[in-house]
Amino acid sequence: MTGHHPVQLPTGFRASGVTAGLKASGTPDLALVVNDGPDHHAAAVFTTNRVEAAPVTWSRQVLADGRVDAVVLNSGGANACTGAQGFLDTHRTAEHVADVLGVSAGDVVVCSTGLIGELLPMDKITSGVDAAAAALSPEGHEAAAVAIKTTDTVHKVALHAGPGWSVAGMAKGAGMLAPALATMLVVLTTDAVVQPGDLDAALRAATSVSFDRIDSDACMSTNDTVVVLASGASGVAVRGEGLATALTAVCSDLARQLIADAEGAAHDIAIEVVGAASVDDALEVARAVARNNLFKCAIFGNDPNWGRVLAAVGTTRAAFEPTTLDVTMNGVRVCRSGGVGEDRALVDLTGREVHVVVDLHAGTEAATIWTNDLTHDYVHENSAYST
Amino acid sequence: MTGHHPVQLPTGFRASGVTAGLKASGTPDLALVVNDGPDHHAAAVFTTNRVEAAPVTWSRQVLADGRVDAVVLNSGGANACTGAQGFLDTHRTAEHVADVLGVSAGDVVVCSTGLIGELLPMDKITSGVDAAAAALSPEGHEAAAVAIKTTDTVHKVALHAGPGWSVAGMAKGAGMLAPALATMLVVLTTDAVVQPGDLDAALRAATSVSFDRIDSDACMSTNDTVVVLASGASGVAVRGEGLATALTAVCSDLARQLIADAEGAAHDIAIEVVGAASVDDALEVARAVARNNLFKCAIFGNDPNWGRVLAAVGTTRAAFEPTTLDVTMNGVRVCRSGGVGEDRALVDLTGREVHVVVDLHAGTEAATIWTNDLTHDYVHENSAYST
């Protein structure tokens, strides 16, 4: 975790975070990240939710040519389910950023997060963009990361430093963390000299084993966006595997920070499935356990209820025999061969970290999904969010 | 709802409920239902969970020839994930019932419910069976329904009376109510004269539109069983549609009672999807909403958060256009054409009943899933269940 140390932008970037007045709390709510080049390569992945917010529809178009000059992000409103007016507002936001920065609106990514179904106050957006542009700085990474928080209790940043180049990242997200894509807002920046095709491939490789493998509450957002910008300002050419490794390191770091800050969570839970016939089988089983409300409540209660693990495994189509399943919880094999194993009283769940290993005894593949417990605080936060 | 009125068994049946000492609470925990004939026709549906409890494995075999003389049910232990010993215990339970009643063990259905992963105390089971056999009575329906309760706050019974014949039903279940089959224990009894083939078809028709359409927490049990017994004692022949209608009425009544008593629930929620291209589409959409924890928390908070409904709908593969979706909550069309509709402040969610209508505008089919909200009490009950 690097979240508590300031993480600087790579060379070629400036950023800022300001208070536009979108949030009732009066905390920062508008961020700007600008790529000053010389390269302006970019790639992105978006939510797979068919009900997508206006900024997602817009930004998909922006990414079509692989060039991005700036990313503007706001908290305090998702601009989702806002119809034609919502899309016009996103377009107008991009136009205003473009005017202020002297770039093309078609090269400005827009990200929004907050409550669904409300129009953004555009006067505050435009004055906020003006203030953010005035505040742009090579030291602005942390301020930008702070301004995109919603129910996040901490801002999230991460860094991977290579020889003469680096990748930095900022992320927000504390709920609706489920996969089938990154489910949060993430901006990654690198000063490496990269080929656009390499950038896209490396980003997809990185997100598939990081953000796609966290599953806090099985809920998929309408606004999720992960965008990576490459300035080439370091002059160091990086490609293929090296780029993917660096992006994966930063994405994995951010993903763990997101799970650690998930709404109301009291335990961080790693569901590791081993002995699977395929990675897909391992992921299906791990996700079925991670999404089981009864299991998640049991962990909240420090209860090593392995029966609920087996009941969840039994709902999948993965290759396994019920009579050969093993389940280990924090080092204690509480279920052996589908039946009672070591004494469940030996399992210590009082710490924050929980490690569940499910051995399918059906092959040699493995995968891990990271999730949280289901707590009173989760219910409280999510029953009071919009009121 | 007929749950608060005594429901008598149809002619040809006796039942009882006794305290065998399986539950620490000292409340009744063992029930017996006996079909004295002249017919002994039966049909059943079981959990589709691949990790199935020993009594489910046993009872599937019993049902193979369509004859059942008795059903023995216990709360206080699920006998699931208990290995070879667990199956031997189920077999021994059936043998003991058979000995006491003078029937064949192969005609005795066994149902168990309670915690997974613990062996049953067989001495208490056998002495409990003796006591239950001694207590058998044509007036024993209510006592049996009481003895199968686990976290249920009330026992559930229902009745459909035809001319000269009837169908009665008893059910238990307050959690792990999710479909892909009946997810609870249910015993249905009728004195109608029926053909075995008609009985099986009518049962499947009835459960597919009742128990399969309640989804409390998306969790599927290892023990779920719905069994119907026909004694023919009324001498009234009933077949086909009439039988299906009667079974559906009783199953729907019991299903609503189960949802109304779901663990910790504060709202009963009907998710009605209309304008669907197919019933399957309607069910997929309704279930996606019913399983969305964020939506369920919002309802707990009396918050008409229609954005969470749309975000859930967007995760499905059903035919619809995001820009034509309408959502109505307790009569107020809060979302129109995928955007903001009537004032959400007009929605009154302070009562227990919540009716959400999602119009896909993609066809003429419709379906409803019944679910609950996600509450502090759900988290509390399910984090403390085994401790």
mmCIF file of N, CA and C in Angstrom, chain B residues 110-221:
data_model
loop_
_atom_site.group_PDB
_atom_site.id
_atom_site.type_symbol
_atom_site.label_atom_id
_atom_site.label_comp_id
_atom_site.label_asym_id
_atom_site.label_seq_id
_atom_site.Cartn_x
_atom_site.Cartn_y
_atom_site.Cartn_z
ATOM 1 N N VAL B 110 -37.027 -38.364 4.180
ATOM 2 C CA VAL B 110 -36.384 -37.723 5.324
ATOM 3 C C VAL B 110 -36.023 -36.284 4.933
ATOM 4 N N CYS B 111 -36.357 -35.331 5.789
ATOM 5 C CA CYS B 111 -35.993 -33.925 5.589
ATOM 6 C C CYS B 111 -35.315 -33.406 6.851
ATOM 7 N N SER B 112 -34.233 -32.662 6.671
ATOM 8 C CA SER B 112 -33.536 -32.081 7.819
ATOM 9 C C SER B 112 -33.245 -30.617 7.540
ATOM 10 N N THR B 113 -33.184 -29.809 8.589
ATOM 11 C CA THR B 113 -32.869 -28.392 8.425
ATOM 12 C C THR B 113 -32.189 -27.876 9.680
ATOM 13 N N GLY B 114 -31.235 -26.983 9.477
ATOM 14 C CA GLY B 114 -30.477 -26.442 10.597
ATOM 15 C C GLY B 114 -29.056 -26.175 10.143
ATOM 16 N N LEU B 115 -28.129 -26.234 11.072
ATOM 17 C CA LEU B 115 -26.738 -25.922 10.755
ATOM 18 C C LEU B 115 -26.104 -27.029 9.896
ATOM 19 N N ILE B 116 -25.262 -26.604 8.954
ATOM 20 C CA ILE B 116 -24.521 -27.522 8.095
ATOM 21 C C ILE B 116 -23.274 -28.002 8.828
ATOM 22 N N GLY B 117 -22.881 -29.251 8.548
ATOM 23 C CA GLY B 117 -21.559 -29.690 8.994
ATOM 24 C C GLY B 117 -21.514 -30.278 10.386
ATOM 25 N N GLU B 118 -22.652 -30.709 10.891
ATOM 26 C CA GLU B 118 -22.651 -31.366 12.199
ATOM 27 C C GLU B 118 -23.493 -32.632 12.112
ATOM 28 N N LEU B 119 -23.010 -33.688 12.739
ATOM 29 C CA LEU B 119 -23.763 -34.945 12.755
ATOM 30 C C LEU B 119 -24.961 -34.816 13.694
ATOM 31 N N LEU B 120 -26.028 -35.495 13.351
ATOM 32 C CA LEU B 120 -27.211 -35.474 14.208
ATOM 33 C C LEU B 120 -27.003 -36.395 15.410
ATOM 34 N N PRO B 121 -27.556 -36.051 16.562
ATOM 35 C CA PRO B 121 -27.510 -36.945 17.728
ATOM 36 C C PRO B 121 -28.555 -38.054 17.532
ATOM 37 N N MET B 122 -28.101 -39.215 17.075
ATOM 38 C CA MET B 122 -29.052 -40.226 16.609
ATOM 39 C C MET B 122 -29.905 -40.810 17.723
ATOM 40 N N ASP B 123 -29.391 -40.812 18.958
ATOM 41 C CA ASP B 123 -30.229 -41.314 20.058
ATOM 42 C C ASP B 123 -31.466 -40.439 20.230
ATOM 43 N N LYS B 124 -31.262 -39.129 20.088
ATOM 44 C CA LYS B 124 -32.400 -38.219 20.217
ATOM 45 C C LYS B 124 -33.352 -38.351 19.029
ATOM 46 N N ILE B 125 -32.787 -38.608 17.842
ATOM 47 C CA ILE B 125 -33.630 -38.794 16.662
ATOM 48 C C ILE B 125 -34.536 -40.004 16.861
ATOM 49 N N THR B 126 -33.956 -41.128 17.272
ATOM 50 C CA THR B 126 -34.757 -42.358 17.373
ATOM 51 C C THR B 126 -35.807 -42.246 18.480
ATOM 52 N N SER B 127 -35.432 -41.697 19.613
ATOM 53 C CA SER B 127 -36.442 -41.537 20.673
ATOM 54 C C SER B 127 -37.490 -40.511 20.251
ATOM 55 N N GLY B 128 -37.071 -39.507 19.498
ATOM 56 C CA GLY B 128 -38.022 -38.520 18.994
ATOM 57 C C GLY B 128 -38.998 -39.142 18.013
ATOM 58 N N VAL B 129 -38.507 -40.033 17.162
ATOM 59 C CA VAL B 129 -39.398 -40.722 16.221
ATOM 60 C C VAL B 129 -40.430 -41.556 16.985
ATOM 61 N N ASP B 130 -39.989 -42.229 18.033
ATOM 62 C CA ASP B 130 -40.922 -43.016 18.841
ATOM 63 C C ASP B 130 -42.025 -42.124 19.414
ATOM 64 N N ALA B 131 -41.609 -40.980 19.953
ATOM 65 C CA ALA B 131 -42.592 -40.064 20.540
ATOM 66 C C ALA B 131 -43.524 -39.505 19.471
ATOM 67 N N ALA B 132 -42.956 -39.190 18.306
ATOM 68 C CA ALA B 132 -43.773 -38.628 17.230
ATOM 69 C C ALA B 132 -44.776 -39.657 16.723
ATOM 70 N N ALA B 133 -44.363 -40.900 16.622
ATOM 71 C CA ALA B 133 -45.279 -41.950 16.163
ATOM 72 C C ALA B 133 -46.423 -42.108 17.153
ATOM 73 N N ALA B 134 -46.098 -42.037 18.446
ATOM 74 C CA ALA B 134 -47.133 -42.178 19.476
ATOM 75 C C ALA B 134 -48.113 -41.014 19.449
ATOM 76 N N ALA B 135 -47.649 -39.867 18.965
ATOM 77 C CA ALA B 135 -48.484 -38.660 18.986
ATOM 78 C C ALA B 135 -49.246 -38.447 17.683
ATOM 79 N N LEU B 136 -49.104 -39.337 16.732
ATOM 80 C CA LEU B 136 -49.750 -39.140 15.424
ATOM 81 C C LEU B 136 -51.255 -38.964 15.571
ATOM 82 N N SER B 137 -51.777 -37.998 14.828
ATOM 83 C CA SER B 137 -53.196 -37.687 14.950
ATOM 84 C C SER B 137 -53.674 -37.008 13.676
ATOM 85 N N PRO B 138 -54.929 -37.210 13.297
ATOM 86 C CA PRO B 138 -55.473 -36.455 12.157
ATOM 87 C C PRO B 138 -55.470 -34.950 12.425
ATOM 88 N N GLU B 139 -55.358 -34.559 13.693
ATOM 89 C CA GLU B 139 -55.324 -33.132 14.040
ATOM 90 C C GLU B 139 -53.887 -32.627 14.207
ATOM 91 N N GLY B 140 -52.888 -33.384 13.726
ATOM 92 C CA GLY B 140 -51.502 -33.048 14.025
ATOM 93 C C GLY B 140 -50.790 -32.101 13.073
ATOM 94 N N HIS B 141 -51.524 -31.545 12.112
ATOM 95 C CA HIS B 141 -50.880 -30.714 11.082
ATOM 96 C C HIS B 141 -50.167 -29.500 11.666
ATOM 97 N N GLU B 142 -50.840 -28.787 12.538
ATOM 98 C CA GLU B 142 -50.249 -27.583 13.112
ATOM 99 C C GLU B 142 -49.010 -27.922 13.951
ATOM 100 N N ALA B 143 -49.103 -28.982 14.726
ATOM 101 C CA ALA B 143 -47.978 -29.369 15.576
ATOM 102 C C ALA B 143 -46.760 -29.738 14.730
ATOM 103 N N ALA B 144 -46.995 -30.406 13.620
ATOM 104 C CA ALA B 144 -45.890 -30.754 12.725
ATOM 105 C C ALA B 144 -45.271 -29.490 12.134
ATOM 106 N N ALA B 145 -46.125 -28.547 11.732
ATOM 107 C CA ALA B 145 -45.628 -27.298 11.128
ATOM 108 C C ALA B 145 -44.783 -26.512 12.129
ATOM 109 N N VAL B 146 -45.144 -26.576 13.374
ATOM 110 C CA VAL B 146 -44.378 -25.874 14.409
ATOM 111 C C VAL B 146 -43.008 -26.524 14.607
ATOM 112 N N ALA B 147 -42.968 -27.846 14.521
ATOM 113 C CA ALA B 147 -41.736 -28.576 14.848
ATOM 114 C C ALA B 147 -40.645 -28.427 13.796
ATOM 115 N N ILE B 148 -40.995 -27.932 12.595
ATOM 116 C CA ILE B 148 -39.963 -27.806 11.558
ATOM 117 C C ILE B 148 -39.402 -26.393 11.479
ATOM 118 N N LYS B 149 -39.837 -25.494 12.343
ATOM 119 C CA LYS B 149 -39.321 -24.119 12.346
ATOM 120 C C LYS B 149 -37.831 -24.083 12.718
ATOM 121 N N THR B 150 -37.091 -23.187 12.088
ATOM 122 C CA THR B 150 -35.719 -22.889 12.551
ATOM 123 C C THR B 150 -35.711 -21.432 13.036
ATOM 124 N N THR B 151 -35.299 -20.513 12.160
ATOM 125 C CA THR B 151 -35.369 -19.101 12.554
ATOM 126 C C THR B 151 -36.726 -18.502 12.215
ATOM 127 N N ASP B 152 -37.650 -19.302 11.746
ATOM 128 C CA ASP B 152 -39.018 -18.827 11.491
ATOM 129 C C ASP B 152 -39.608 -18.236 12.765
ATOM 130 N N THR B 153 -40.278 -17.106 12.621
ATOM 131 C CA THR B 153 -40.949 -16.550 13.804
ATOM 132 C C THR B 153 -42.370 -17.088 13.935
ATOM 133 N N VAL B 154 -42.930 -17.557 12.837
ATOM 134 C CA VAL B 154 -44.267 -18.167 12.866
ATOM 135 C C VAL B 154 -44.237 -19.434 12.027
ATOM 136 N N HIS B 155 -45.139 -20.365 12.322
ATOM 137 C CA HIS B 155 -45.251 -21.541 11.466
ATOM 138 C C HIS B 155 -46.163 -21.192 10.296
ATOM 139 N N LYS B 156 -46.000 -21.949 9.202
ATOM 140 C CA LYS B 156 -46.726 -21.617 7.987
ATOM 141 C C LYS B 156 -47.554 -22.807 7.529
ATOM 142 N N VAL B 157 -48.851 -22.589 7.374
ATOM 143 C CA VAL B 157 -49.749 -23.606 6.834
ATOM 144 C C VAL B 157 -50.687 -22.937 5.851
ATOM 145 N N ALA B 158 -51.245 -23.735 4.945
ATOM 146 C CA ALA B 158 -52.190 -23.188 3.971
ATOM 147 C C ALA B 158 -53.139 -24.290 3.541
ATOM 148 N N LEU B 159 -54.277 -23.881 2.985
ATOM 149 C CA LEU B 159 -55.338 -24.829 2.632
ATOM 150 C C LEU B 159 -56.021 -24.393 1.350
ATOM 151 N N HIS B 160 -56.334 -25.354 0.489
ATOM 152 C CA HIS B 160 -57.242 -25.112 -0.626
ATOM 153 C C HIS B 160 -58.305 -26.206 -0.581
ATOM 154 N N ALA B 161 -59.542 -25.798 -0.450
ATOM 155 C CA ALA B 161 -60.630 -26.765 -0.338
ATOM 156 C C ALA B 161 -61.383 -26.853 -1.653
ATOM 157 N N GLY B 162 -61.450 -28.058 -2.215
ATOM 158 C CA GLY B 162 -62.292 -28.311 -3.375
ATOM 159 C C GLY B 162 -63.574 -28.990 -2.928
ATOM 160 N N PRO B 163 -64.457 -29.322 -3.853
ATOM 161 C CA PRO B 163 -65.713 -29.991 -3.482
ATOM 162 C C PRO B 163 -65.448 -31.443 -3.065
ATOM 163 N N GLY B 164 -65.426 -31.677 -1.751
ATOM 164 C CA GLY B 164 -65.227 -33.032 -1.247
ATOM 165 C C GLY B 164 -63.782 -33.448 -1.109
ATOM 166 N N TRP B 165 -62.841 -32.562 -1.398
ATOM 167 C CA TRP B 165 -61.420 -32.869 -1.260
ATOM 168 C C TRP B 165 -60.671 -31.586 -0.911
ATOM 169 N N SER B 166 -59.423 -31.734 -0.549
ATOM 170 C CA SER B 166 -58.644 -30.541 -0.198
ATOM 171 C C SER B 166 -57.161 -30.786 -0.398
ATOM 172 N N VAL B 167 -56.418 -29.698 -0.421
ATOM 173 C CA VAL B 167 -54.962 -29.734 -0.389
ATOM 174 C C VAL B 167 -54.534 -28.894 0.808
ATOM 175 N N ALA B 168 -53.701 -29.473 1.672
ATOM 176 C CA ALA B 168 -53.142 -28.717 2.780
ATOM 177 C C ALA B 168 -51.630 -28.641 2.589
ATOM 178 N N GLY B 169 -51.010 -27.646 3.209
ATOM 179 C CA GLY B 169 -49.560 -27.517 3.096
ATOM 180 C C GLY B 169 -48.956 -26.942 4.352
ATOM 181 N N MET B 170 -47.730 -27.392 4.666
ATOM 182 C CA MET B 170 -46.962 -26.800 5.753
ATOM 183 C C MET B 170 -45.582 -26.476 5.203
ATOM 184 N N ALA B 171 -44.982 -25.414 5.709
ATOM 185 C CA ALA B 171 -43.684 -24.987 5.186
ATOM 186 C C ALA B 171 -42.844 -24.374 6.286
ATOM 187 N N LYS B 172 -41.523 -24.476 6.144
ATOM 188 C CA LYS B 172 -40.615 -23.725 6.993
ATOM 189 C C LYS B 172 -39.574 -23.073 6.087
ATOM 190 N N GLY B 173 -39.044 -21.973 6.564
ATOM 191 C CA GLY B 173 -38.023 -21.302 5.774
ATOM 192 C C GLY B 173 -38.046 -19.823 6.093
ATOM 193 N N ALA B 174 -36.870 -19.263 6.354
ATOM 194 C CA ALA B 174 -36.801 -17.841 6.675
ATOM 195 C C ALA B 174 -35.508 -17.239 6.152
ATOM 196 N N GLY B 175 -34.688 -18.072 5.536
ATOM 197 C CA GLY B 175 -33.457 -17.582 4.927
ATOM 198 C C GLY B 175 -33.093 -18.549 3.814
ATOM 199 N N MET B 176 -32.045 -18.235 3.057
ATOM 200 C CA MET B 176 -31.662 -19.065 1.909
ATOM 201 C C MET B 176 -32.857 -19.341 1.015
ATOM 202 N N LEU B 177 -33.689 -18.315 0.864
ATOM 203 C CA LEU B 177 -34.848 -18.473 -0.001
ATOM 204 C C LEU B 177 -34.499 -17.981 -1.393
ATOM 205 N N ALA B 178 -33.937 -18.837 -2.187
ATOM 206 C CA ALA B 178 -33.666 -18.470 -3.568
ATOM 207 C C ALA B 178 -34.034 -19.656 -4.422
ATOM 208 N N PRO B 179 -34.127 -19.431 -5.678
ATOM 209 C CA PRO B 179 -34.830 -20.379 -6.510
ATOM 210 C C PRO B 179 -33.883 -21.295 -7.231
ATOM 211 N N ALA B 180 -34.377 -21.670 -8.373
ATOM 212 C CA ALA B 180 -33.779 -22.709 -9.159
ATOM 213 C C ALA B 180 -34.254 -23.957 -8.474
ATOM 214 N N LEU B 181 -35.188 -23.713 -7.650
ATOM 215 C CA LEU B 181 -36.007 -24.708 -6.997
ATOM 216 C C LEU B 181 -36.513 -24.201 -5.682
ATOM 217 N N ALA B 182 -37.501 -24.878 -5.230
ATOM 218 C CA ALA B 182 -37.993 -24.666 -3.886
ATOM 219 C C ALA B 182 -36.807 -24.605 -2.937
ATOM 220 N N THR B 183 -36.802 -23.658 -2.037
ATOM 221 C CA THR B 183 -35.655 -23.536 -1.142
ATOM 222 C C THR B 183 -36.132 -23.455 0.286
ATOM 223 N N MET B 184 -36.659 -24.564 0.752
ATOM 224 C CA MET B 184 -37.227 -24.659 2.102
ATOM 225 C C MET B 184 -37.749 -26.087 2.228
ATOM 226 N N LEU B 185 -38.372 -26.416 3.346
ATOM 227 C CA LEU B 185 -39.051 -27.700 3.485
ATOM 228 C C LEU B 185 -40.553 -27.473 3.403
ATOM 229 N N VAL B 186 -41.203 -28.218 2.547
ATOM 230 C CA VAL B 186 -42.645 -28.095 2.368
ATOM 231 C C VAL B 186 -43.237 -29.495 2.235
ATOM 232 N N VAL B 187 -44.292 -29.759 2.984
ATOM 233 C CA VAL B 187 -45.051 -31.002 2.816
ATOM 234 C C VAL B 187 -46.473 -30.637 2.438
ATOM 235 N N LEU B 188 -46.909 -31.109 1.273
ATOM 236 C CA LEU B 188 -48.267 -30.887 0.790
ATOM 237 C C LEU B 188 -49.014 -32.210 0.878
ATOM 238 N N THR B 189 -50.270 -32.142 1.286
ATOM 239 C CA THR B 189 -51.070 -33.364 1.424
ATOM 240 C C THR B 189 -52.411 -33.155 0.757
ATOM 241 N N THR B 190 -52.890 -34.158 0.047
ATOM 242 C CA THR B 190 -54.228 -34.071 -0.544
ATOM 243 C C THR B 190 -54.912 -35.430 -0.454
ATOM 244 N N ASP B 191 -56.225 -35.381 -0.262
ATOM 245 C CA ASP B 191 -57.006 -36.617 -0.243
ATOM 246 C C ASP B 191 -57.668 -36.874 -1.590
ATOM 247 N N ALA B 192 -57.316 -36.094 -2.597
ATOM 248 C CA ALA B 192 -57.858 -36.322 -3.924
ATOM 249 C C ALA B 192 -57.325 -37.638 -4.491
ATOM 250 N N VAL B 193 -58.119 -38.218 -5.357
ATOM 251 C CA VAL B 193 -57.653 -39.398 -6.095
ATOM 252 C C VAL B 193 -56.953 -38.890 -7.350
ATOM 253 N N VAL B 194 -55.646 -39.116 -7.425
ATOM 254 C CA VAL B 194 -54.878 -38.547 -8.538
ATOM 255 C C VAL B 194 -54.002 -39.611 -9.169
ATOM 256 N N GLN B 195 -53.651 -39.375 -10.410
ATOM 257 C CA GLN B 195 -52.698 -40.246 -11.082
ATOM 258 C C GLN B 195 -51.290 -39.756 -10.769
ATOM 259 N N PRO B 196 -50.346 -40.667 -10.534
ATOM 260 C CA PRO B 196 -48.979 -40.238 -10.195
ATOM 261 C C PRO B 196 -48.391 -39.248 -11.200
ATOM 262 N N GLY B 197 -48.618 -39.487 -12.477
ATOM 263 C CA GLY B 197 -48.073 -38.578 -13.489
ATOM 264 C C GLY B 197 -48.661 -37.191 -13.374
ATOM 265 N N ASP B 198 -49.973 -37.126 -13.130
ATOM 266 C CA ASP B 198 -50.622 -35.832 -12.930
ATOM 267 C C ASP B 198 -50.055 -35.113 -11.710
ATOM 268 N N LEU B 199 -49.772 -35.887 -10.666
ATOM 269 C CA LEU B 199 -49.285 -35.286 -9.422
ATOM 270 C C LEU B 199 -47.929 -34.614 -9.646
ATOM 271 N N ASP B 200 -47.045 -35.315 -10.326
ATOM 272 C CA ASP B 200 -45.710 -34.764 -10.586
ATOM 273 C C ASP B 200 -45.796 -33.510 -11.461
ATOM 274 N N ALA B 201 -46.597 -33.577 -12.521
ATOM 275 C CA ALA B 201 -46.705 -32.423 -13.420
ATOM 276 C C ALA B 201 -47.323 -31.230 -12.707
ATOM 277 N N ALA B 202 -48.343 -31.502 -11.891
ATOM 278 C CA ALA B 202 -49.010 -30.399 -11.179
ATOM 279 C C ALA B 202 -48.075 -29.770 -10.150
ATOM 280 N N LEU B 203 -47.264 -30.596 -9.494
ATOM 281 C CA LEU B 203 -46.325 -30.059 -8.507
ATOM 282 C C LEU B 203 -45.295 -29.156 -9.174
ATOM 283 N N ARG B 204 -44.747 -29.603 -10.299
ATOM 284 C CA ARG B 204 -43.737 -28.790 -10.996
ATOM 285 C C ARG B 204 -44.342 -27.490 -11.528
ATOM 286 N N ALA B 205 -45.576 -27.582 -12.020
ATOM 287 C CA ALA B 205 -46.246 -26.348 -12.478
ATOM 288 C C ALA B 205 -46.444 -25.388 -11.312
ATOM 289 N N ALA B 206 -46.827 -25.925 -10.172
ATOM 290 C CA ALA B 206 -47.120 -25.073 -9.007
ATOM 291 C C ALA B 206 -45.855 -24.436 -8.447
ATOM 292 N N THR B 207 -44.791 -25.218 -8.295
ATOM 293 C CA THR B 207 -43.578 -24.654 -7.694
ATOM 294 C C THR B 207 -42.904 -23.643 -8.623
ATOM 295 N N SER B 208 -43.038 -23.848 -9.939
ATOM 296 C CA SER B 208 -42.340 -22.949 -10.873
ATOM 297 C C SER B 208 -42.873 -21.528 -10.801
ATOM 298 N N VAL B 209 -44.115 -21.354 -10.389
ATOM 299 C CA VAL B 209 -44.673 -19.994 -10.317
ATOM 300 C C VAL B 209 -44.877 -19.533 -8.873
ATOM 301 N N SER B 210 -44.384 -20.294 -7.912
ATOM 302 C CA SER B 210 -44.546 -19.882 -6.508
ATOM 303 C C SER B 210 -43.187 -19.864 -5.813
ATOM 304 N N PHE B 211 -42.718 -21.021 -5.357
ATOM 305 C CA PHE B 211 -41.452 -21.039 -4.620
ATOM 306 C C PHE B 211 -40.275 -20.612 -5.496
ATOM 307 N N ASP B 212 -40.352 -20.917 -6.787
ATOM 308 C CA ASP B 212 -39.267 -20.509 -7.684
ATOM 309 C C ASP B 212 -39.259 -19.009 -7.943
ATOM 310 N N ARG B 213 -40.284 -18.301 -7.511
ATOM 311 C CA ARG B 213 -40.339 -16.859 -7.763
ATOM 312 C C ARG B 213 -40.227 -16.031 -6.496
ATOM 313 N N ILE B 214 -39.768 -16.660 -5.431
ATOM 314 C CA ILE B 214 -39.372 -15.872 -4.272
ATOM 315 C C ILE B 214 -37.861 -15.942 -4.175
ATOM 316 N N ASP B 215 -37.263 -14.838 -3.812
ATOM 317 C CA ASP B 215 -35.802 -14.743 -3.792
ATOM 318 C C ASP B 215 -35.429 -13.772 -2.683
ATOM 319 N N SER B 216 -35.286 -14.324 -1.490
ATOM 320 C CA SER B 216 -35.041 -13.466 -0.340
ATOM 321 C C SER B 216 -33.621 -12.934 -0.329
ATOM 322 N N ASP B 217 -32.634 -13.838 -0.479
ATOM 323 C CA ASP B 217 -31.243 -13.414 -0.333
ATOM 324 C C ASP B 217 -30.307 -14.072 -1.338
ATOM 325 N N ALA B 218 -30.866 -14.656 -2.399
ATOM 326 C CA ALA B 218 -30.075 -15.228 -3.490
ATOM 327 C C ALA B 218 -29.273 -16.453 -3.057
ATOM 328 N N CYS B 219 -29.479 -16.916 -1.839
ATOM 329 C CA CYS B 219 -28.700 -18.055 -1.349
ATOM 330 C C CYS B 219 -29.518 -19.337 -1.442
ATOM 331 N N MET B 220 -28.892 -20.373 -1.985
ATOM 332 C CA MET B 220 -29.575 -21.632 -2.224
ATOM 333 C C MET B 220 -29.132 -22.668 -1.199
ATOM 334 N N SER B 221 -30.089 -23.270 -0.545
ATOM 335 C CA SER B 221 -29.803 -24.227 0.513
ATOM 336 C C SER B 221 -29.381 -25.579 -0.050
#
